[in-house]
Each structure stands twice: as C-alpha cells, then as structure tokens.
Coordinates of C-alpha atoms and ligand atoms in Angstrom, one line a residue:
X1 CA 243.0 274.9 151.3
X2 CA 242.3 272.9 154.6
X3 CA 240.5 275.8 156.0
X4 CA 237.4 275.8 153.3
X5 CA 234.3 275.2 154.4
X6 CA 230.7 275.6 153.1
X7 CA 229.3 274.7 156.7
X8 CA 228.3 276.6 159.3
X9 CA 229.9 276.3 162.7
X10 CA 227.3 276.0 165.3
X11 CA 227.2 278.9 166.3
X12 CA 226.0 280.0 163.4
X13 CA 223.5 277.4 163.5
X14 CA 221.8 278.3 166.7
X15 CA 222.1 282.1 165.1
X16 CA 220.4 280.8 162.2
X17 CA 217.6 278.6 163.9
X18 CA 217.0 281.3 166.7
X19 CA 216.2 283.9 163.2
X20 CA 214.2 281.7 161.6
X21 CA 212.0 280.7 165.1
X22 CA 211.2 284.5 164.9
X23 CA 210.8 284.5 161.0
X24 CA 208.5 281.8 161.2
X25 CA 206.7 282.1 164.6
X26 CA 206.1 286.4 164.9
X27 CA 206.8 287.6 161.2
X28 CA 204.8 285.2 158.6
X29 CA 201.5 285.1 160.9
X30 CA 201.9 289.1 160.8
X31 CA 202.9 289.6 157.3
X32 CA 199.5 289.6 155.2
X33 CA 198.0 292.3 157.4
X34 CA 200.8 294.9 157.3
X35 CA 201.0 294.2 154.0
X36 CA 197.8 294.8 153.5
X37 CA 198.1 298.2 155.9
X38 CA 200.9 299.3 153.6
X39 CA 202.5 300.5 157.3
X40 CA 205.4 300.1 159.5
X41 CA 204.7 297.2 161.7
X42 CA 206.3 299.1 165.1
X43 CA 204.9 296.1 167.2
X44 CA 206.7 293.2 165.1
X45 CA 209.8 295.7 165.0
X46 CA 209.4 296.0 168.8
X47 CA 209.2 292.2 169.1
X48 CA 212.5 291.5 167.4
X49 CA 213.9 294.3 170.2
X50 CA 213.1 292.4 173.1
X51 CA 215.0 289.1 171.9
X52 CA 217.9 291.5 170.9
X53 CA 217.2 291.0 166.8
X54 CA 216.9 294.6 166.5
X55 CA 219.9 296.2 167.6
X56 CA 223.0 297.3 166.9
X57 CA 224.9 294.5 168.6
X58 CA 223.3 292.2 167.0
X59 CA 223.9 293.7 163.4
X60 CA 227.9 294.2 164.9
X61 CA 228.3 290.7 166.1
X62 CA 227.1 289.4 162.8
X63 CA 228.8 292.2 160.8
X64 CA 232.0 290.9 162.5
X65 CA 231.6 287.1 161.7
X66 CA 235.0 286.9 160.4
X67 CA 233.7 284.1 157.6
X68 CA 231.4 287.0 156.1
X69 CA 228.1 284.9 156.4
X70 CA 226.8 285.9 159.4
X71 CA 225.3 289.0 157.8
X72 CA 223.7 287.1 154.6
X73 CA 222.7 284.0 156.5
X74 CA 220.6 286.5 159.2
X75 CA 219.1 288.1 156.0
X76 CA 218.2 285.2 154.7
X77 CA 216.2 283.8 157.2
X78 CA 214.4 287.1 157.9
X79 CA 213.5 287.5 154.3
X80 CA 212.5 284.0 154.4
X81 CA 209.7 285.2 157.1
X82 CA 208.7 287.9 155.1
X83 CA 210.3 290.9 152.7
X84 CA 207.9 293.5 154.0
X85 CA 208.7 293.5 157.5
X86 CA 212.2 292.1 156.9
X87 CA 213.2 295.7 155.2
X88 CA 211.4 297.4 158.1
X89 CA 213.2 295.7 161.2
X90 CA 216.6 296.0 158.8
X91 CA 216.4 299.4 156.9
X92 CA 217.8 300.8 159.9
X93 CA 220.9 299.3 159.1
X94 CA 221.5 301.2 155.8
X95 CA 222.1 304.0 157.4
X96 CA 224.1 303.2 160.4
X97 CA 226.3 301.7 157.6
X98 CA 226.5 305.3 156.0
X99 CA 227.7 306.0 159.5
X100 CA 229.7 303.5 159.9
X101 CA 231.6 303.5 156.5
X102 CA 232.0 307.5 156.8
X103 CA 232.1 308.8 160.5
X104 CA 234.6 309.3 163.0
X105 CA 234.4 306.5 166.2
X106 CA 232.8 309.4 167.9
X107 CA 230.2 310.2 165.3
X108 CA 229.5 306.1 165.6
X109 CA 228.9 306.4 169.2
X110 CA 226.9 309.1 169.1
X111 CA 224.0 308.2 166.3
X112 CA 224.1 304.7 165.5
X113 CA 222.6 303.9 168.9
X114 CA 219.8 306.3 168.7
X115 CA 219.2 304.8 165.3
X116 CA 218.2 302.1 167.0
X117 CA 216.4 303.6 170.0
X118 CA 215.6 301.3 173.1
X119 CA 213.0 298.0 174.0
X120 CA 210.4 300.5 175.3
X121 CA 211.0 303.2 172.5
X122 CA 212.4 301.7 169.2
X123 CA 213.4 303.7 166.4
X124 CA 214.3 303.8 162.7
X125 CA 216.7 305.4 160.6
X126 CA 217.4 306.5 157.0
X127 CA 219.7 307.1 154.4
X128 CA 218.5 309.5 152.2
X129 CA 220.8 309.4 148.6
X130 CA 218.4 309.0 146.0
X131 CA 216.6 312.0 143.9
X132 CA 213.9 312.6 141.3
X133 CA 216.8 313.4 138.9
X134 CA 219.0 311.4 140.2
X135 CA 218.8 307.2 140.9
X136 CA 221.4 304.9 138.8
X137 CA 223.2 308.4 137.7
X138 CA 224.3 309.7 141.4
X139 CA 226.4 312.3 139.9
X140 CA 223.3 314.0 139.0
X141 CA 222.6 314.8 142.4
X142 CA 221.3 318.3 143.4
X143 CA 220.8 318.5 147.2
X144 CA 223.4 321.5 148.2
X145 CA 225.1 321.3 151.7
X146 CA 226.6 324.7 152.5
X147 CA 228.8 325.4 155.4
X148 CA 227.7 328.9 157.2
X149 CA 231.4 329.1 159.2
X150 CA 230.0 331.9 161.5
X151 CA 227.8 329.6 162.8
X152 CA 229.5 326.3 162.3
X153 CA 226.4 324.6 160.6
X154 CA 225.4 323.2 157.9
X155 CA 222.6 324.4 155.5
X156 CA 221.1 321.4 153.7
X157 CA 218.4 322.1 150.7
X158 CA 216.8 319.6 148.4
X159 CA 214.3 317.2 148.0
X160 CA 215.4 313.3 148.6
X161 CA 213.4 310.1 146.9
X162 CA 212.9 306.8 147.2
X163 CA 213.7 306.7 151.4
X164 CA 213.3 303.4 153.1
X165 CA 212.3 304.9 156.6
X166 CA 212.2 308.9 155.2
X167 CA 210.1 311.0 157.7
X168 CA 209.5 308.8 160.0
X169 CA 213.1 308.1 161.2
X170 CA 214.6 309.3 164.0
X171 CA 218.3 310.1 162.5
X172 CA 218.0 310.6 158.7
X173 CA 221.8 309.9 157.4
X174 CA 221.7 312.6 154.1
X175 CA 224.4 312.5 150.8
X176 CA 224.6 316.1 149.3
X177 CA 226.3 318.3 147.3
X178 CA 229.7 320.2 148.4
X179 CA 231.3 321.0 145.8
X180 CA 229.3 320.6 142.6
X181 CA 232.1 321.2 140.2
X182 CA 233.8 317.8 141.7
X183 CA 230.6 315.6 140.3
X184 CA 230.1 312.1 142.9
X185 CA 233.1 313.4 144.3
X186 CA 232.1 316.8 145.5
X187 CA 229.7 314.5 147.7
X188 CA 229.8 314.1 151.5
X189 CA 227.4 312.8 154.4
X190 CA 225.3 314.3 156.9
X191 CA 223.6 313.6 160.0
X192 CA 220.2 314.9 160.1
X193 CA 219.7 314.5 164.3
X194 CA 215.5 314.0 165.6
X195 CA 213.2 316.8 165.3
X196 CA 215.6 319.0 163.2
X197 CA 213.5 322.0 162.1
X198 CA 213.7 321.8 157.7
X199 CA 213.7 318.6 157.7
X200 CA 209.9 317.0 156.7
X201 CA 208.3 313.9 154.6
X202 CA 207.2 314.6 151.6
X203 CA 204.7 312.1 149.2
X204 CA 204.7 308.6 150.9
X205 CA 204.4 305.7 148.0
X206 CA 202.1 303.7 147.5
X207 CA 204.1 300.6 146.1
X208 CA 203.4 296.9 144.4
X209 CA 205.4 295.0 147.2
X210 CA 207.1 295.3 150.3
X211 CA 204.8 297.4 151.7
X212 CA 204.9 296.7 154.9
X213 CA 208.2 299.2 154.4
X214 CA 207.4 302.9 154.9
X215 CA 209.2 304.5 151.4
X216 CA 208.4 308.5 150.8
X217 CA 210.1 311.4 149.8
X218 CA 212.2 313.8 152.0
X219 CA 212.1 317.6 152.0
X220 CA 215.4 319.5 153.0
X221 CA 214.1 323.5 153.6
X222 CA 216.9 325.2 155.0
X223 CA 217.7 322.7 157.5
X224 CA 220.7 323.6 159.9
X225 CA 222.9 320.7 161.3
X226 CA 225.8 321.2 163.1
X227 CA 229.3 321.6 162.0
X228 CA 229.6 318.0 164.1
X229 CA 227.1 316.1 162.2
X230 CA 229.2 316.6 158.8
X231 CA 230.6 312.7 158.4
X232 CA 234.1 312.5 158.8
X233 CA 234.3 316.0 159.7
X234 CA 235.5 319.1 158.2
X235 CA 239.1 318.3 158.0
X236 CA 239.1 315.3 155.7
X237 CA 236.2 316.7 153.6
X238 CA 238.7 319.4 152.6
X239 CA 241.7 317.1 152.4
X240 CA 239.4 314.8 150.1
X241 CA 237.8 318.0 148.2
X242 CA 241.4 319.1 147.4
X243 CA 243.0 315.8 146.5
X244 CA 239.8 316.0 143.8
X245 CA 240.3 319.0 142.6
X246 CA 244.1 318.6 142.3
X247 CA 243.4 315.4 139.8
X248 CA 240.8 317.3 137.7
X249 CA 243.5 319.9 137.0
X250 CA 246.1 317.5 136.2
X251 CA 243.4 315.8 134.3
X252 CA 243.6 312.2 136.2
X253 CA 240.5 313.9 137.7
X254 CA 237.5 312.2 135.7
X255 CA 235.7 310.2 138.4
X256 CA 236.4 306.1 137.1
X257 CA 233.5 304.2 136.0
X258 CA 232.1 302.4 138.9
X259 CA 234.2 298.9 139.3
X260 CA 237.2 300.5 136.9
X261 CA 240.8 301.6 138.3
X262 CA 242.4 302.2 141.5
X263 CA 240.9 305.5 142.9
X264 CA 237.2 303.9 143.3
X265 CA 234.9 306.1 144.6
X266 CA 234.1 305.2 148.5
X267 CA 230.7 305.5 148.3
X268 CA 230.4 302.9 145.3
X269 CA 233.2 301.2 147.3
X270 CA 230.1 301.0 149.8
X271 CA 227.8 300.1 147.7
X272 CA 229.4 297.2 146.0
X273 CA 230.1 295.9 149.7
X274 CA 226.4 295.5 150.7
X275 CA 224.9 293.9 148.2
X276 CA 225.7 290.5 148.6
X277 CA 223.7 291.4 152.0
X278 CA 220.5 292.9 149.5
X279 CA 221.5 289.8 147.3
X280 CA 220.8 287.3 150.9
X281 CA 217.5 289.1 151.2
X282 CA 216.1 287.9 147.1
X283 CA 217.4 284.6 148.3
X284 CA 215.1 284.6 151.2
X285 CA 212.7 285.7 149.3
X286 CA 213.1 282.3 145.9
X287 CA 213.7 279.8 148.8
X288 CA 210.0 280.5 150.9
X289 CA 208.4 280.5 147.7
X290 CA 209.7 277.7 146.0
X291 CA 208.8 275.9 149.3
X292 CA 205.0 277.0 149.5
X293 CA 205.5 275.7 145.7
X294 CA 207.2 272.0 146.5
X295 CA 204.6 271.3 149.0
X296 CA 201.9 272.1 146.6
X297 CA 202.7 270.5 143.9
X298 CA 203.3 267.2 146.0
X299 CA 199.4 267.8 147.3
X300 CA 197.6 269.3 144.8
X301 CA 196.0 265.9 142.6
X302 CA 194.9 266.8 139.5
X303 CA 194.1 263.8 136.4
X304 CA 193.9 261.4 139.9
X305 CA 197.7 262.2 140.3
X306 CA 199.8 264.2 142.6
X307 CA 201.0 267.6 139.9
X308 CA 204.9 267.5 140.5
X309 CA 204.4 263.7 138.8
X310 CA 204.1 265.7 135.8
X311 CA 208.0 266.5 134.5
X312 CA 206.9 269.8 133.3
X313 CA 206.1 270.9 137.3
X314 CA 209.4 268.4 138.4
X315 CA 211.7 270.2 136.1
X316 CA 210.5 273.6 137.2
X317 CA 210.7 273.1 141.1
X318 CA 214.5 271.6 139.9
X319 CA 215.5 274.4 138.3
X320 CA 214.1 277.0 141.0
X321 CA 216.4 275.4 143.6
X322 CA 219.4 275.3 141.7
X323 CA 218.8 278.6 140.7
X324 CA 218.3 279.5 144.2
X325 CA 221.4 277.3 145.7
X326 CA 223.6 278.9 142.9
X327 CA 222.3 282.5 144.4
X328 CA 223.3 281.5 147.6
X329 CA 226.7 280.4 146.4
X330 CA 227.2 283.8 144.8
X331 CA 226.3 285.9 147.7
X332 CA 228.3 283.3 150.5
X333 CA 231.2 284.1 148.1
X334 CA 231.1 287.8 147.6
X335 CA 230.9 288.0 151.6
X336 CA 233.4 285.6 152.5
X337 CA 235.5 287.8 149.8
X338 CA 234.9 291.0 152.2
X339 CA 235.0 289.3 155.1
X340 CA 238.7 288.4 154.1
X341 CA 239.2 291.8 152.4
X342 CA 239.5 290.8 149.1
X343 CA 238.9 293.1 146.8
X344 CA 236.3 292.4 144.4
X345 CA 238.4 292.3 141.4
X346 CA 235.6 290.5 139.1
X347 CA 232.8 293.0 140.9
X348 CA 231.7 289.8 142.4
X349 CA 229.3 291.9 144.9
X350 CA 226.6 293.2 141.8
X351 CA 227.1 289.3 140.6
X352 CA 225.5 288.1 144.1
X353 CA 222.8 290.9 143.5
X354 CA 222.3 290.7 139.7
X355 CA 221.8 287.2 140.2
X356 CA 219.8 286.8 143.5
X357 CA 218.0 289.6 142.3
X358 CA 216.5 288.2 138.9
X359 CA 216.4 284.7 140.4
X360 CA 214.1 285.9 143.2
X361 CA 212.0 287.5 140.7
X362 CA 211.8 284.7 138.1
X363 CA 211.2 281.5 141.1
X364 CA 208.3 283.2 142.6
X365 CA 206.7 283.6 139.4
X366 CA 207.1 280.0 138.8
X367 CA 206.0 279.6 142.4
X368 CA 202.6 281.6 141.6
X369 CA 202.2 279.2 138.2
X370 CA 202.4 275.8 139.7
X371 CA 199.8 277.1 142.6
X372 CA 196.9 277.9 139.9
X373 CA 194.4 280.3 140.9
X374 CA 195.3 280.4 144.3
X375 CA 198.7 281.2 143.8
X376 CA 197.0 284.7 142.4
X377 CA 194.9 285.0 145.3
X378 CA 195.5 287.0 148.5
X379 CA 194.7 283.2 150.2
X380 CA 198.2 281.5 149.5
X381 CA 201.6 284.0 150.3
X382 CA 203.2 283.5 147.2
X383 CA 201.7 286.6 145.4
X384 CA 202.7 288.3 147.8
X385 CA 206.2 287.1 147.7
X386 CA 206.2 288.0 144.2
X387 CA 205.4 291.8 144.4
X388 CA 207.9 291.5 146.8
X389 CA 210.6 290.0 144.8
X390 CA 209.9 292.8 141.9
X391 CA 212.2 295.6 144.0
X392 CA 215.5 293.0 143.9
X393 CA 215.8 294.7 140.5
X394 CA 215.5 297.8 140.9
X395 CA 216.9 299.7 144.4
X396 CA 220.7 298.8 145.7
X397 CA 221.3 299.0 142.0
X398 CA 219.2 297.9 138.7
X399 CA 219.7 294.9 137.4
X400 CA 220.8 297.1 134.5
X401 CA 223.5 299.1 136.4
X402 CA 225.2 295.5 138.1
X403 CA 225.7 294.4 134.6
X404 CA 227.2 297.7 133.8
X405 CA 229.3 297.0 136.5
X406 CA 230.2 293.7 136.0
X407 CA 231.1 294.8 132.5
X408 CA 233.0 297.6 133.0
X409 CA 234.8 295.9 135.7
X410 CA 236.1 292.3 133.9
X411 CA 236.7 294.7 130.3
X412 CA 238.3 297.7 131.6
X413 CA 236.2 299.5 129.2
X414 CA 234.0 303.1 129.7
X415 CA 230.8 300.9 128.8
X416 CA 227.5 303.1 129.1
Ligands
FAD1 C1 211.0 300.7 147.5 C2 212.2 301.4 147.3 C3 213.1 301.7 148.4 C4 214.2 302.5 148.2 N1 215.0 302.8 149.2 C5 216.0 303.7 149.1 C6 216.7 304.3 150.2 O1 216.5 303.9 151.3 N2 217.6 305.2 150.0 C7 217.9 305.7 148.7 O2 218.8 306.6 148.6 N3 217.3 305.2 147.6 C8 216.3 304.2 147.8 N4 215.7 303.7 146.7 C9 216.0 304.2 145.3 C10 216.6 303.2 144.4 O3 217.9 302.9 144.8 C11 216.4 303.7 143.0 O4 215.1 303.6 142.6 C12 217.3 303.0 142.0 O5 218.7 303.3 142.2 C13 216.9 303.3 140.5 O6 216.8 304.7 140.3 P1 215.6 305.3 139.6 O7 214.3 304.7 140.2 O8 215.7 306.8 139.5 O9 215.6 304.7 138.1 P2 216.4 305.2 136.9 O10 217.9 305.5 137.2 O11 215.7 306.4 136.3 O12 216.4 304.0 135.9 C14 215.3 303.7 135.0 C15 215.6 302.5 134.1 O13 216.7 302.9 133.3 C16 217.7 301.9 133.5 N5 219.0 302.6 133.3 C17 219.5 303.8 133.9 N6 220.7 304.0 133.5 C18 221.1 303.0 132.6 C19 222.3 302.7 131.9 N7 223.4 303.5 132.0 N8 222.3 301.6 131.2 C20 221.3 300.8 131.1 N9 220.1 301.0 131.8 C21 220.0 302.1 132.5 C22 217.6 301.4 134.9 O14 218.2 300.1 135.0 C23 216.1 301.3 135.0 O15 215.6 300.1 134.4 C24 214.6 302.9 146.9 C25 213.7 302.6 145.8 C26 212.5 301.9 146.0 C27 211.6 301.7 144.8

C-alpha cells in the first residue's frame, strides 16, 4: 500500500494550474456571450490551439497519465471555466475515442489528427450514435450500413440525433446497423471523411444549457464511404459478426445486460470507461458554483450580519463541498481503476457519473438559492452554471440507466 496517494505529482500540478490560467483568464470572461450566441466559440477553441490545449497530444499525454487522473483533473478545471465552451474545445475527443477504441493504428493516424485540424485551421469532430428512436435503448438503432463489394464502399442511411459537433465537424465518427438480426451487436463504426456527399445537418437545438455547444441532428442520404473508413476493417467485422451469430444459435447469444457477464459488449465496455471523465466535467461544474456561492454568502449582509452566519446557509455550503469532494473521490477512483486496468467489477464508472452527475445538478441549485435574486439573473454566473449542470443527467447515460447499471451489475440480475 506504500504506493497510494491522493496527491498530485507536480507535474500534474503545473498541468493543472497551466488549465485553470486558461479556464479562468480566456474562457469565464467569454462564457456569457457564447452562451448567450448559443454558437461554437471557434476563436476560444482557437486560443486553446495555440497553447497546445486543443490537440491530440495533449488529450494522449493526459490519456496516458498512468495514475488515470490526468484526464479527469484537465476536465475539471476546464469545466470549472465554463461547461459551454468546455464541451466545445473537448467534444472533439468523443470521437477520436470512437477511433481510438475501434480502429486499426492506421485508421488512428489517418483521422484523429484531422479531427483536430491545425493552429491556423482548427477543426471539430463527432460521434454520431444516438437516434430519435433510439437513446438509452441502443439496440433500437436504425441507421443501415451496407457494404456495395463492387465498389468497396459503404452505403450509410439514417437520420442521427443529439450530435455534439453534428454538421459542422470535419470527420463525423457514425455507429450503424450491419447486421440487424445481431441487435447492439450487429453494430460497427464508420468514418464519415470532410465534405462526403449524403452526409448533411439536420435541425440544430436550441437547448436550456451548454449552449455554447453546437448539438443538431445528422442526415445520412446515401452517403458512400470507403471500404477503408469501416473501423476495424472488414475482416474482424466478419470475425465479430460470426462469433455473434454462432452464440445466438447456440443460444448463449442474447446480448448481456450492460455491466452483467463476461462477453460485455465493447461499445458499453467504452462507455463505462469515459464517464468518470463526463463525471470530472459535473464536478467542475458543483465546485465553480459552490465557490461564486461561499464568497457570497461571506459578503452579502443581511439583518446587519454576514448570511453564511446563519446555520441554515453554513450547513448548505458544508454539504455542497462534501458532496462535491465525495464526487471527486468517485470519479479519481473509477480512473485510477482504468488506468490500472481493473475492471469495473462494482460498475464503479456510472457510480462517478450518477453521482457527479446529480450532485452537479443539486449544488448549483443551492448555489442559485443562497445568491437571491441575483443568483436568477443573467448578472451573477451561477444560473448559468445551472442550465448547465441539467445535461449531467441525461447524455453519457441517464441518471436512470447508471443506476440500472449499477444494479444490474452488483445483483447479477436482468433488472429493467
Ligand atoms: C446536449 C446533448 C448532447 C448530446 N451529445 C451526443 C453525442 O455527441 N452523440 C450521441 O450519440 N448522443 C448524444 N446525446 C444523446 C444522449 O446521449 C441521449 O439524449 C441520452 O442517451 C438519452 O436518450 P434520449 O434523449 O433518447 O432519452 P430516452 O432514452 O428516451 O429516455 C427518456 C427518459 O426515460 C428514462 N428511461 C429510459 N429507459 C429507461 C429504463 N430502462 N429504466 C428507467 N428509466 C428509463 C431515461 O432515463 C429518461 O429519463 C446528446 C444529448 C444531448 C441532450
């Protein structure tokens, strides 16, 4: 046990302090007016690719910290600076993890970069699972992905929902349909490269917080990718579609419930991996508004004293911060878990979300109470923060679905 630690080494630090120099400095003085836009801040997005913040190497060096926290503790601090714009400079890295958990080294080399783009040209990128008929229940999926073998392409139709980044990205990272007698397992992973003819955005939302990230639909009309851009490539797909099909005749086919046996699926294998980093973000989130609410409790003066002397403020402002430490804790120990390659045999990775997630939501409602009136007004950032927080419960996973997980996962049971 000599090894534990709860401290970062200092090079974690100056990681840490560099992030939240930028958090502080170029996103918060930015983050009411794109929010207010309801666009992609490009220019804030550009900023953080100068100083290296948006890039892949950055995302690999932390991605690599081999105590797992590099990734939440970056998170953190960006979310800390704001939600909005925080999503924006790291939505790109949803997908490149679609490519990175899927592809080939060659298929890495090839689109992760141009995910990215360059200083003078940055780019974005999206992963594109969700549908109108299909959010918590994947299975339900309809997008279709036919191979035409005269041509060697791909032939992807459907319509996609809910993308972080949809349209306006430069490599769209798509989940369809194969086979669609195999259910979530008759799924694979597709690289849709810039300016592919079928590909267009459909409805852009109009949303309640973190709007400073671009969300809209994505329309797939007979658009052709090559035989290349199938992640993986076509080999294992049919390795993987025959192994499935194999088990559904023997009957040891039925996919497992999320969380439950030894054949996980990979892409919920995936999922349950990143969301102590989602998890990080909600905890950026509690901790900058529980600080906008310590600092005005200590100055606000109401009945000629200072509101935090009253208990009923005290006790609050104590609760929120242990609530937000014990977040913390949650999420530093689901990544340390992956870091280590432990597998997460109490679905420790939808604890760090679940909880993050409804902590972030609950603190910077408190935060908004013990500010009064201003804490409803546009004036004071903690409104703000809490239209923000309201998504930690529903994308990466409902609140709902982690506890289905979670439940599923410690009873062994087909819980629905
Ligand atoms: C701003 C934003 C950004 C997003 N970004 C992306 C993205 O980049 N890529 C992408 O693919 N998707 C993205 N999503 C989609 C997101 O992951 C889904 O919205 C989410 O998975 C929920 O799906 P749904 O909205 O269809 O809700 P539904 O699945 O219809 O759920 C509706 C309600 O029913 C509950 N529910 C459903 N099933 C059960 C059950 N079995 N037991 C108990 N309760 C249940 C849910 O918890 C929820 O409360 C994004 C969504 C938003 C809003």
């Amino acid at each position: 046990m000599g090894d534990f630690t709860l401290e970062l080494n200092d090079d974690q630090k100056s990681v840490r302090d560099w992030i939240h120099g930028f958090a502080a400095d170029v996103m918060r003085p930015a983050a009411a007016e794109w929010d207010e836009r309801e666009e992609t801040p490009w220019p804030v997005i550009q900023e953080a690719a100068k100083i290296g913040l948006y890039s892949l190497d950055f995302y690999a060096q932390q991605f690599f910290d081999p105590t797992g926290l590099g990734i939440p503790m970056a998170m953190e601090e960006l979310f800390w600076g704001d939600a909005g714009i925080g999503l924006s400079i790291v939505g790109t890295g949803l997908a490149a993890v679609g490519v990175l958990a899927n592809g080939t080294e060659e298929q890495i080399g090839t689109w992760v970069p141009q995910m990215y783009g360059d200083v003078n040209d940055v780019k974005v990128a999206a992963f594109c699972s969700s549908e109108p008929d299909a959010g918590s229940d994947v299975s339900a999926m309809r997008t279709r992905a036919v191979y035409d073998e005269a041509k060697d392409e791909w032939v992807l139709n459907g319509t996609k929902t809910w993308a972080t980044n949809g349209g306006i990205a430069a490599v769209h990272v798509v989940v369809a349909v194969v086979d669609p007698e195999l259910g979530s397992r008759g799924h694979a992973s597709f690289i849709v490269p810039p300016n592919t003819p079928g590909l267009s955005q459909g409805q852009k939302f109009k949303k309640h917080g973190i709007r400073a990230s671009h969300t809209a639909e994505v329309v797939l009309e007979d658009c052709r990718v090559p035989g290349e851009c199938l992640l993986g490539g076509k080999e294992k797909l049919d390795d993987r579609l025959a192994r499935a099909r194999e088990r559904a005749k023997t009957g040891l086919g039925v996919p497992p419930a999320e969380g439950r046996g030894s054949v996980k699926n990979a892409a919920m294998a995936t999922f349950e991996a990143s969301r102590p980093a989602v998890g990080a973000q909600a905890v950026g989130i509690a901790r900058a508004a529980y600080e906008v609410a310590l600092d005005y409790a200590k100055t606000r003066v109401q009945f000629g004293r200072p509101i935090i002397d009253n208990q009923g403020i005290a006790f609050q402002l104590a609760d929120m911060r242990t609530q937000i430490d014990a977040a913390r804790l949650l999420v530093w120990r689901a990544s340390w878990m992956a870091a280590a390659g432990r597998p997460f045999t109490s679905a420790e990775g939808s604890m760090s979300k679940l909880y993050a997630g409804e902590t972030a939501k609950t603190v910077t409602a408190q935060a908004m109470q013990i500010l009064g009136g201003n804490g409803y007004t546009r004036e004071y950032p903690v409104e703000r923060m809490h239209r923000d927080a309201a998504i930690y419960t529903i994308f990466e996973g409902t609140s709902e679905i982690q506890r289905l997980v979670i439940a599923r996962t410690l009873s062994g049971m087909p819980i629905r």
